[in-house]
Coordinates of C-alpha atoms in Angstrom, one line a residue:
Chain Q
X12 CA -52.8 -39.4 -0.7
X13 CA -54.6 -36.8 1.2
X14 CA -55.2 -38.7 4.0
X15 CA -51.8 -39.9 4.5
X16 CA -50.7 -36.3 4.0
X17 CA -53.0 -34.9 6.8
X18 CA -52.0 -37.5 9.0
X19 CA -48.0 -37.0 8.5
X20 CA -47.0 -33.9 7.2
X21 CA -44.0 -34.4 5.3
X22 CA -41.0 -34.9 7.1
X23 CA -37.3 -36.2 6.7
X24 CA -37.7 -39.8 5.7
X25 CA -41.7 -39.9 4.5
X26 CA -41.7 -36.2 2.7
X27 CA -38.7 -37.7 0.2
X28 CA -41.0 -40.4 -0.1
X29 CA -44.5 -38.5 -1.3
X30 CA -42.3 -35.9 -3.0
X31 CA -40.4 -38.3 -5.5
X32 CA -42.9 -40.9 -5.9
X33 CA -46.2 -39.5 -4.9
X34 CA -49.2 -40.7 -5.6
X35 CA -47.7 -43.8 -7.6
X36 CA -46.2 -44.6 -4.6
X37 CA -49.4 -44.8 -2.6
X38 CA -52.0 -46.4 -5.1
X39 CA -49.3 -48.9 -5.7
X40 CA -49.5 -49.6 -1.9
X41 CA -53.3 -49.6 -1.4
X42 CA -52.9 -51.8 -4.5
X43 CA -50.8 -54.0 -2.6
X44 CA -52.7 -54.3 0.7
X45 CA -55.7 -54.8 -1.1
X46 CA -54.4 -57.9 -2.8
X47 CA -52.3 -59.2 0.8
X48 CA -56.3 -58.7 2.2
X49 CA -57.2 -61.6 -0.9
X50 CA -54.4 -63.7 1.0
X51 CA -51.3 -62.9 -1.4
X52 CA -48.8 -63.5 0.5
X53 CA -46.5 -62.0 -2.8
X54 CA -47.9 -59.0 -2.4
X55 CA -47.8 -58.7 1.7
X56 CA -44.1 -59.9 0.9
X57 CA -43.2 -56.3 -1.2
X58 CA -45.0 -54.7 1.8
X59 CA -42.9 -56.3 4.4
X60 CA -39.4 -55.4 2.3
X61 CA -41.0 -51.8 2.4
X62 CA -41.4 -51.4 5.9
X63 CA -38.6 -53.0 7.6
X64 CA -35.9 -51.4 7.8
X65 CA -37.8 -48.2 9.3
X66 CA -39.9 -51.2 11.5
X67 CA -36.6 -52.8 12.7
X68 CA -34.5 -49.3 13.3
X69 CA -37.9 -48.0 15.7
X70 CA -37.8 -51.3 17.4
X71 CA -34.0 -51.4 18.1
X72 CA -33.9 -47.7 19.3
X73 CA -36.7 -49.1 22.0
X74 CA -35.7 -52.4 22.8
X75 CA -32.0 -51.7 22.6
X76 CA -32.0 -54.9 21.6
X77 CA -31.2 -56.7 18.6
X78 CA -32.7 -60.1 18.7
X79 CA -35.9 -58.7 20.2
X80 CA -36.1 -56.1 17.7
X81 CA -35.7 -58.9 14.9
X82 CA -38.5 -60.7 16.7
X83 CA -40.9 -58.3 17.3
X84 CA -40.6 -57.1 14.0
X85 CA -41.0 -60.3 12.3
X86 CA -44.2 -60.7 14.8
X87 CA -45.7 -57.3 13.9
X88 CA -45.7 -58.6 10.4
X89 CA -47.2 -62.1 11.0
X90 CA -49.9 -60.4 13.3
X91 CA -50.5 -57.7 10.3
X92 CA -50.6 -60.1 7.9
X93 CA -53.3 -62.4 10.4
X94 CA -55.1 -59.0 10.6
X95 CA -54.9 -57.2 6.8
X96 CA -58.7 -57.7 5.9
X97 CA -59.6 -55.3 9.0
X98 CA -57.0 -52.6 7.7
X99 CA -59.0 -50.0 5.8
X100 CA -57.3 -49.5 2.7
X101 CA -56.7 -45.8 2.3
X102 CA -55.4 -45.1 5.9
X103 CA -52.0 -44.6 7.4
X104 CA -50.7 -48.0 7.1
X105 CA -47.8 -46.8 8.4
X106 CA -49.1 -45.5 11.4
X107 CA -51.6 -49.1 12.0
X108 CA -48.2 -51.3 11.1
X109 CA -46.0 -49.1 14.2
X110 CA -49.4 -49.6 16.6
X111 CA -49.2 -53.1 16.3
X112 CA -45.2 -53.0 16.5
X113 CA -45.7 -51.0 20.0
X114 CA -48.2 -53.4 21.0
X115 CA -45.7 -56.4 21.1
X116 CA -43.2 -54.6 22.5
X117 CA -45.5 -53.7 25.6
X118 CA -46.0 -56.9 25.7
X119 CA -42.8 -58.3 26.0
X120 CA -41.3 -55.4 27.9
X121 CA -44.2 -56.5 30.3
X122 CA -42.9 -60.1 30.4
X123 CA -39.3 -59.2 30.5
X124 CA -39.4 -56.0 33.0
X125 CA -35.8 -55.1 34.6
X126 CA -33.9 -57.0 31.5
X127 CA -32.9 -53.7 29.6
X128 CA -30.0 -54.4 27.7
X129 CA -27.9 -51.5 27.3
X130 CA -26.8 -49.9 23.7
X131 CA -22.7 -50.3 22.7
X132 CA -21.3 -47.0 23.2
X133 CA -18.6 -47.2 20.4
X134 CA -21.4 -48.3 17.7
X135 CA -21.1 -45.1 16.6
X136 CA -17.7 -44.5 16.3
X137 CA -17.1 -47.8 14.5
X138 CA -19.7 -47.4 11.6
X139 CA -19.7 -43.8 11.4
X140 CA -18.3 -43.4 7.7
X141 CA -14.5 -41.6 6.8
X142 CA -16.4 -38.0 5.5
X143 CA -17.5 -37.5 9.0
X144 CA -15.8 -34.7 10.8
X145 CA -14.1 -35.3 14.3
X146 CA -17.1 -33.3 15.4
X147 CA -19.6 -34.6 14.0
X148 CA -18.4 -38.2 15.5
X149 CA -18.6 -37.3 18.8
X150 CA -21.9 -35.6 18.0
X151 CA -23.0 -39.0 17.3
X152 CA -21.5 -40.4 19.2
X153 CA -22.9 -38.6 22.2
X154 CA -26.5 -38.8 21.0
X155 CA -25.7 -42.7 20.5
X156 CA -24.9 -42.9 24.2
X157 CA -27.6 -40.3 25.8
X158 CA -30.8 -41.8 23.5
X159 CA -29.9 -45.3 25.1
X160 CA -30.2 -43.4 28.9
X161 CA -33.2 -41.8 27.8
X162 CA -36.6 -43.8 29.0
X163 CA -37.9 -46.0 26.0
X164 CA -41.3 -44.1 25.5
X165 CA -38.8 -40.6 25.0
X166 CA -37.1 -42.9 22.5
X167 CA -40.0 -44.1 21.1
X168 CA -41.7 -40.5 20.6
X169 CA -38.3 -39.0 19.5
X170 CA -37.7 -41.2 16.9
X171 CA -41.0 -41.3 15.5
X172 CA -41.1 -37.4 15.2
X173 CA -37.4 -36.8 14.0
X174 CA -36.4 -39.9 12.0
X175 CA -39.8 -41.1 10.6
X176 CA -40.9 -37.2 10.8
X177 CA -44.7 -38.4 12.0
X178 CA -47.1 -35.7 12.9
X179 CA -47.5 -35.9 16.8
X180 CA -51.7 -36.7 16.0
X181 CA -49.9 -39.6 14.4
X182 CA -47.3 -40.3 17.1
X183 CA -50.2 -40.6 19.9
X184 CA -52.6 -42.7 18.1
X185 CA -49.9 -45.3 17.5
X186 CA -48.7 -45.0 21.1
X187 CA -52.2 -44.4 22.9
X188 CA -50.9 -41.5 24.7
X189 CA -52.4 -37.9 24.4
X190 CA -50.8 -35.2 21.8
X191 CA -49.8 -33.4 24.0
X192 CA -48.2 -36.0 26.2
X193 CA -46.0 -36.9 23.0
X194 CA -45.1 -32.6 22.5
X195 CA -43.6 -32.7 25.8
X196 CA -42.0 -35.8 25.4
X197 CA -39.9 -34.7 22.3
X198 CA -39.2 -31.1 23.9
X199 CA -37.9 -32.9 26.8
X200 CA -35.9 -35.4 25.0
X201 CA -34.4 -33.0 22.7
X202 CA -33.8 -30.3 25.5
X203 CA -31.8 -33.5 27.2
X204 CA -29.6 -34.3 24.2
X205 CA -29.0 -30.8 23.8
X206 CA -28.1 -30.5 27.5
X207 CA -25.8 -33.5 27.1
X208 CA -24.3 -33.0 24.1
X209 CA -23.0 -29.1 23.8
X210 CA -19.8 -28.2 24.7
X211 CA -20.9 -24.7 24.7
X212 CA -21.7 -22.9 28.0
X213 CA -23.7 -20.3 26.2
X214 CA -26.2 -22.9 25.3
X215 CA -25.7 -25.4 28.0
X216 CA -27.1 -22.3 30.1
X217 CA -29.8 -21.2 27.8
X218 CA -31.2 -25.1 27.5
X219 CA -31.1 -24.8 31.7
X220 CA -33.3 -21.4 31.4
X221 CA -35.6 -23.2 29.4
X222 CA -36.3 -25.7 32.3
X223 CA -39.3 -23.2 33.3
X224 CA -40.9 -22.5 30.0
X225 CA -41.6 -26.5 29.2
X226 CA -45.3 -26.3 29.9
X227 CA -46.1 -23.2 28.4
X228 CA -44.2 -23.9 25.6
X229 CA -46.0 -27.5 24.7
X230 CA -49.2 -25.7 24.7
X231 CA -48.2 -22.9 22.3
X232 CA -46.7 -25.2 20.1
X233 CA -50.4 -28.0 20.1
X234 CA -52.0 -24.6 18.2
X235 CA -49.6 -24.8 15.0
X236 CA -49.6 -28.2 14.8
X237 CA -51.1 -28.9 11.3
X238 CA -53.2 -31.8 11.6
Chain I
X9 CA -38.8 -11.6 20.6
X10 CA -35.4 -12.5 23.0
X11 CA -33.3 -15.1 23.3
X12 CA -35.2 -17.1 25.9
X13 CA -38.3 -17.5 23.6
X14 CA -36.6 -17.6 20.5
X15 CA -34.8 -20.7 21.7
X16 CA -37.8 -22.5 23.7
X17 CA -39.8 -22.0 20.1
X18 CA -36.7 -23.5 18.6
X19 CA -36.9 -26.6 21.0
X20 CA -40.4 -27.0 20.9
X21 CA -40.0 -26.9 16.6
X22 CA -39.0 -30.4 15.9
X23 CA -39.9 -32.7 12.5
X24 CA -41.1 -31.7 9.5
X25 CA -42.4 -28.5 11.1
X26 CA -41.6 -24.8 10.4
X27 CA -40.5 -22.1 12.4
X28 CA -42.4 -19.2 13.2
X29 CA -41.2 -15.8 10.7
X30 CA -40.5 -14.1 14.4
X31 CA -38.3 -17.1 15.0
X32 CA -36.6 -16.7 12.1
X33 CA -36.4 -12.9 12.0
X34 CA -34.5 -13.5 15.5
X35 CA -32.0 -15.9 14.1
X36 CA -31.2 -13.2 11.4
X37 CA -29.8 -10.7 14.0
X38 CA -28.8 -13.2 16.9
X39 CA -25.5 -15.0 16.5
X40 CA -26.3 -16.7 19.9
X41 CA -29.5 -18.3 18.9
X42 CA -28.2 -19.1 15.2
X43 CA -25.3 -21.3 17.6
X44 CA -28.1 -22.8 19.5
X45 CA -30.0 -23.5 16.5
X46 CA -26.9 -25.4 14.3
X47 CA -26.7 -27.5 17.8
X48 CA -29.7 -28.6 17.5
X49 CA -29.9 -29.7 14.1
X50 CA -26.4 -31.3 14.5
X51 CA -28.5 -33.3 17.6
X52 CA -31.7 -33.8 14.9
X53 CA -29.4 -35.3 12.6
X54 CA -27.3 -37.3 15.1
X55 CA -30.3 -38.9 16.3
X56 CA -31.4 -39.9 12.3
X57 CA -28.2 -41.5 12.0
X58 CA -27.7 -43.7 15.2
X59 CA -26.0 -46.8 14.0
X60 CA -28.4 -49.5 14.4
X61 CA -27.3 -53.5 13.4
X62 CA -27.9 -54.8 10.3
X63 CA -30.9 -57.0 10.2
X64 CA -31.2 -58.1 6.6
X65 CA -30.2 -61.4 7.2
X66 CA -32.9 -61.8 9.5
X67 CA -35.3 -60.0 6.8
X68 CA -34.0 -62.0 3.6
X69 CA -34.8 -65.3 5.7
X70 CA -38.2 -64.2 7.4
X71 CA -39.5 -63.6 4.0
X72 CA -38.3 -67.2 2.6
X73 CA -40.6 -68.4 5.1
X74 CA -43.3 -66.2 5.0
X75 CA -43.4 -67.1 1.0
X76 CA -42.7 -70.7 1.4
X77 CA -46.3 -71.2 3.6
X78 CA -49.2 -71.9 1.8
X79 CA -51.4 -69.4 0.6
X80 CA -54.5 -68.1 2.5
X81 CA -57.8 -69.6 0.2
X82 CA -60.8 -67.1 0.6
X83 CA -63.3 -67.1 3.2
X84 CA -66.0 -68.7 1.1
X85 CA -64.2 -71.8 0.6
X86 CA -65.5 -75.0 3.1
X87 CA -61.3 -74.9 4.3
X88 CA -61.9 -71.3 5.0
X89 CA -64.7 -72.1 7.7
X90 CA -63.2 -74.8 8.7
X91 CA -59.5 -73.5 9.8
X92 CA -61.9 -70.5 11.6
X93 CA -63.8 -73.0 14.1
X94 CA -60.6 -74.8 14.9
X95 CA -59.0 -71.8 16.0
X96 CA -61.9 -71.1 18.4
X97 CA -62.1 -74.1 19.7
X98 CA -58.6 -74.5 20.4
X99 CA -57.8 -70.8 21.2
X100 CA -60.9 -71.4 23.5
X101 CA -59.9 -74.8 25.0
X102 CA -56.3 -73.4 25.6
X103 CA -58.1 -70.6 27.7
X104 CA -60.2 -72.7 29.5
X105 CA -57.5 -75.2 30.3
X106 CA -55.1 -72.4 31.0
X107 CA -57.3 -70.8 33.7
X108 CA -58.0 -74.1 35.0
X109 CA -55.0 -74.8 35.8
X110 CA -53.5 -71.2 37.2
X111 CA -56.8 -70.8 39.1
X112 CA -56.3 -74.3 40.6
X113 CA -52.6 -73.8 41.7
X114 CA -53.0 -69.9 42.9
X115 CA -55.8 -71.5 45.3
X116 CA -54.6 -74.8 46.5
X117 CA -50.9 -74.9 45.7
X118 CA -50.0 -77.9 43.6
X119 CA -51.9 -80.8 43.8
X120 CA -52.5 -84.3 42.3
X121 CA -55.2 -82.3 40.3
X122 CA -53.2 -79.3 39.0
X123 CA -50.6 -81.8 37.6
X124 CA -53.8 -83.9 35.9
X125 CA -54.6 -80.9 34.5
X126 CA -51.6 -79.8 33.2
X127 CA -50.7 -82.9 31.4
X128 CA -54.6 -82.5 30.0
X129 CA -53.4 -79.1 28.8
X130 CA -50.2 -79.6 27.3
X131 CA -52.1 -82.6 25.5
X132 CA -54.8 -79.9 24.5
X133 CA -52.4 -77.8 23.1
X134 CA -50.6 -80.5 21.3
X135 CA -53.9 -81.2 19.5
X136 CA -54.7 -77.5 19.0
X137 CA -51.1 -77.3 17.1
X138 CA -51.9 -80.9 14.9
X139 CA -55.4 -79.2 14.4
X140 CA -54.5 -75.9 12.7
X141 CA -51.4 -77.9 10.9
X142 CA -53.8 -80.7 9.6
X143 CA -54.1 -80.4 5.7
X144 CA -57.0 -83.1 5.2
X145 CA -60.5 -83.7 6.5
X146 CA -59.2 -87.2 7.9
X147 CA -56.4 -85.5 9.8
X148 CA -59.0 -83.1 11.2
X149 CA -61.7 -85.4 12.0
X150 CA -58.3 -88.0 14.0
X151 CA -57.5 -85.2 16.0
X152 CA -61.2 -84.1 16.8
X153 CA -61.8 -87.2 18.0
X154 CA -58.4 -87.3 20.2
X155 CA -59.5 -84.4 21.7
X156 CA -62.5 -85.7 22.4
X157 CA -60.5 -88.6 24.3
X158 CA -58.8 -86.5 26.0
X159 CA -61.4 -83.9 27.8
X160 CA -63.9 -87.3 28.2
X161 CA -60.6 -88.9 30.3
X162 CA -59.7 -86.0 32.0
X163 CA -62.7 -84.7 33.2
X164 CA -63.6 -87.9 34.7
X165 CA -60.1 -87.7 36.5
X166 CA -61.0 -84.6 37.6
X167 CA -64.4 -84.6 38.7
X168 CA -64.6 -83.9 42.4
X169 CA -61.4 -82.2 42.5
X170 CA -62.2 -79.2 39.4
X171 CA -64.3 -76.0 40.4
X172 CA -68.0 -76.3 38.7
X173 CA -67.5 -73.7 36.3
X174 CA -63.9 -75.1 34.9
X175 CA -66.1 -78.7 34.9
X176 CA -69.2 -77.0 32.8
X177 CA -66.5 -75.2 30.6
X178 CA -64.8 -78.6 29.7
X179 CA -68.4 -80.2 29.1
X180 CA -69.3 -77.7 26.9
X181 CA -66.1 -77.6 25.1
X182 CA -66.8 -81.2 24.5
X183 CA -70.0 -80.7 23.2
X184 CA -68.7 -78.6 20.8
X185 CA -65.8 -80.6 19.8
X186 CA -68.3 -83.1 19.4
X187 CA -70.9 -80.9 17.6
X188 CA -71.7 -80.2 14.3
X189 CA -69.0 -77.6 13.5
X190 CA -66.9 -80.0 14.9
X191 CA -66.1 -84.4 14.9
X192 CA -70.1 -84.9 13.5
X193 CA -70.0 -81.9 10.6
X194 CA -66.2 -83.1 9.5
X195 CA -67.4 -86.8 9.5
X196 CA -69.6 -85.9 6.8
X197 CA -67.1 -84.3 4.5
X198 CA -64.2 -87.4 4.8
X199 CA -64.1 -89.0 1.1
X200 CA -66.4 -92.2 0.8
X201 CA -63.9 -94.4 0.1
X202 CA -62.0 -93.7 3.5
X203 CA -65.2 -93.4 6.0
X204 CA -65.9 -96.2 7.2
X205 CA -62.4 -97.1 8.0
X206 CA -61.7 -94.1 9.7
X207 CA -65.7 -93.4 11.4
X208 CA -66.0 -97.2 12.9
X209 CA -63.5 -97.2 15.6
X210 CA -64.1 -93.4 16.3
X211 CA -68.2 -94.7 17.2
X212 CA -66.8 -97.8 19.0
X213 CA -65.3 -95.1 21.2
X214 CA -67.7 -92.4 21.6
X215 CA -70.3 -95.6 22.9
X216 CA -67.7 -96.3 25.3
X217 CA -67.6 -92.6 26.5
X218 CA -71.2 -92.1 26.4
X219 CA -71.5 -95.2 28.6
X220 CA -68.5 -93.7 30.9
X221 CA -70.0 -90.2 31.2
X222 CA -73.5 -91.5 32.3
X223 CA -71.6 -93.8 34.8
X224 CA -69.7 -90.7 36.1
X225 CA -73.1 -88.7 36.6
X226 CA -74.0 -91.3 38.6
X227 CA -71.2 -90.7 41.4
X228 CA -70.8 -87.2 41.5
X229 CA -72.3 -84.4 43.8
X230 CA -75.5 -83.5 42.3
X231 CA -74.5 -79.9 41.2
X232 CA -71.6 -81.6 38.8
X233 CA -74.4 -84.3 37.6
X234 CA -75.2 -82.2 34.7
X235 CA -71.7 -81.6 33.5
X236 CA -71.0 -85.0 32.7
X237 CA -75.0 -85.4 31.4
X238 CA -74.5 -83.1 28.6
X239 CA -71.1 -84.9 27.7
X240 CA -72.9 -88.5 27.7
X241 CA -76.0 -86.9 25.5
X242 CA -73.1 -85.2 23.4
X243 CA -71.0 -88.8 22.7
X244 CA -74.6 -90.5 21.7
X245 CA -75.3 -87.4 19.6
X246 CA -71.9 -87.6 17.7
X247 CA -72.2 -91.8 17.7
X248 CA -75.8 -91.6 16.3
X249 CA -75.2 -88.9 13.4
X250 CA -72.0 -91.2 12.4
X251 CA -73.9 -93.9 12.3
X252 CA -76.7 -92.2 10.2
X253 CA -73.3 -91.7 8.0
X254 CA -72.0 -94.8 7.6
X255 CA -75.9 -96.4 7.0
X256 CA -76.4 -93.9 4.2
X257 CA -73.1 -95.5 2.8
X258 CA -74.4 -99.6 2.8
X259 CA -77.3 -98.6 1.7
X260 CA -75.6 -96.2 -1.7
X261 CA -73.5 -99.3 -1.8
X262 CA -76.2 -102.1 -2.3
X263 CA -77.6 -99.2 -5.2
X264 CA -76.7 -100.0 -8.5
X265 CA -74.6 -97.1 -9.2
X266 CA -73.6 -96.7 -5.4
X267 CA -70.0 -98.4 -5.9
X268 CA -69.1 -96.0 -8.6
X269 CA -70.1 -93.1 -5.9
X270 CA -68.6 -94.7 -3.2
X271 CA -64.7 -95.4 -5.4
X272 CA -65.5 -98.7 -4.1
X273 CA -64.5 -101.5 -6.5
X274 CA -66.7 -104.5 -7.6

């Protein structure tokens, strides 16, 4: 528990998890790796329908692609699986499951360079439910349509911190890239979206203004961090 | 705190963290910022909520498969050590083959050799697949000795026209094939009643590739003499401790209790 908790700090997603099921939660998962790492498959099995979903939706939002998203998923678990005796049991499995996930998709963005398949615009609209407001539609709709223009590692980074609500010491030792590198990557993502997405001129303005303060602003923010 | 700060500290606060109190003291008494604050939440949120496809089907039938393979036994069981070896020796004769064969063609262009050696390693591979597939010490100890077939008839077919170092790769890949972890240590583990059966025409042949191998050291430039040395020494090696095998066996059998050992019947 408190090495998970240091590692990722609560968040959307990941603090509902520790603050309904807690500790249970996380000795019945080193419970469960600790049996997949005695070769039961059963057990890897519950593992696998726990991590998915969240596996699959990171890999999409990267990809943009379905059937390479179902892929590398399914070969992120295979290779986990192959790999489970070297997990330490009491780490961020998490964290060492999304590390191999970005691994494959190097990989295959490597071996399929220029093929970039781009994201359906009116995904949104079409399976956004009937209690959404017109706003809030073309909210997301918007954000549907500027995430798929942003580079993959912004994607990557963006989703990692706001939908699976890592901590950035997290977010760089999945991707291999400095903390700081992964700060400014989710400023400048969300400082695009922002950009993209108001209809306000006030703030349309303001987010222009802020062009300047990028750098100085990253390295206030690496000293709150909690680790 | 103004409006510039307040908002850069707004777009730099992202996750599960917290604002700063002077942040938030500014939002208290700034309509502006609290506008430029909901905009960005509505953008948090938005970007939680993407519509992604549904890939359950995809799940629901990855894990029927995942379930339906055979369980993993422990690493101190004999199949344990033996599944290990075969995946480095076919993961190793893959790369050797592999680099053989891109090093070749990025050199020469395609030649009669590069296609010899890329039928040599799709048949390589096709033995690495039956070898990590293979569910019985006969199976294993068949396709050990196929691949022995293969690398003796290949490297002969290439032997002026491979590099020295691809040539000393194969010949030591062949010993090891050959070796104790490998055709000579499985031959000892295949069930009595099946040995000689199986071991007799596998000897016939490794006598006919030790003979072939010394012939081939006898034609070659005299820094690829070696090379094929090793492989005849190897064959003879393998043919010998088989032998030893299948003597040990006549000689249980002609024992009083040795047909009841060897589930031979009287």
């Amino acid at each position: 528990m408190a090495s998970v908790a240091a590692t990722s700090p609560g968040g959307t997603r990941y603090s509902h998890d520790v603050a309904n099921d807690g500790d249970q939660l996380l000795a019945e998962e080193s419970q469960l790796i600790r049996q997949a790492q005695e070769g039961d498959r059963t057990a890897f099995a519950v593992l696998i329908e726990r991590y998915w979903d969240r596996l699959f939706r990171w890999l999409y939002h990267v990809t943009h692609d379905r059937h390479a998203a179902e892929d590398l998923t399914q070969e992120t678990f295979l290779k986990a699986f192959a790999a489970i005796r070297r997990f330490q049991v009491g780490t961020n499995f998490r964290a060492w499951l999304f590390r191999i996930g970005h691994n494959n998709f190097v990989n295959l963005h490597r071996a399929r360079v220029g093929q970039k398949q781009a994201i359906t615009p009116d995904l949104a609209a079409t399976l956004v439910g009937p209690v959404e407001s017109a706003a809030q539609r073309e909210i997301l709709a918007k954000v549907t349509r500027e995430m798929a223009r942003l580079p993959a590692e912004f994607r990557a980074v963006l989703q990692m911190r706001i939908d699976e609500g890592m901590s950035f010491r997290t977010i760089a030792a999945v991707l291999g890239i400095t903390e700081e590198t992964a700060r400014w990557r989710v400023f400048k993502a969300r400082q695009r979206l922002l950009q993209a997405c108001t209809d306000l001129q006030e703030i349309a303005n303001k987010v222009r203004e802020l062009e300047v303060l990028v750098d100085e602003s990253v390295a206030e923010d690496s000293e709150r961090e909690p680790k | 705190m103004n409006c510039r700060l307040a908002c850069q500290r707004l777009l730099a606060t992202s996750g599960p963290r917290m604002l700063p109190d002077s942040v938030q003291h500014h939002l208290v008494q700034c309509e502006q910022c609290q506008r430029f604050k909901e905009q960005l939440d509505q953008i948090d949120k938005a970007v939680r909520r993407i519509p992604i496809p549904d890939s359950s089907i995809a799940k629901t039938a990855f894990l029927e498969r995942f379930l339906a393979e055979p369980t993993l036994v422990s690493r101190q069981t004999p199949r344990r050590m033996g599944w290990n070896w075969t995946l480095v020796t076919a993961t190793s004769a893959a790369v050797v083959l592999l680099g053989l064969f891109i090093t070749g063609w990025l050199r020469r262009g395609p030649t009669p050799a590069e296609a010899t050696s890329d039928v040599m390693l799709e048949q390589m591979i096709a033995h690495q697949l039956a070898l990590a597939s293979a569910d019985s010490v006969n199976r294993r100890v068949e396709i050990l000795a196929q691949m022995a077939e293969t690398l003796d008839e290949y490297t002969r077919q290439l032997a002026l026209v491979a590099e020295i170092n691809d040539l000393e790769s194969l010949s030591k890949l062949f010993v090891d094939v050959l070796g104790n972890k490998g055709l000579s240590g499985k031959a000892e583990l295949v069930p009595a009643l099946n040995r000689k059966a199986l071991l007799e025409p596998i000897v016939t042949n490794l006598v006919r590739m030790a003979a072939a191998q010394e012939e081939m050291a006898g034609h070659v430039p005299p820094n690829r003499i070696m090379a094929f040395r090793r492989m005849a020494t190897a064959a003879r090696e393998a043919r010998d401790a088989i032998r030893r095998k299948l003597q040990e066996d006549d000689v249980a059998r002609c024992s009083p209790d040795g047909l009841a050992v060897l589930g031979g019947k009287s």
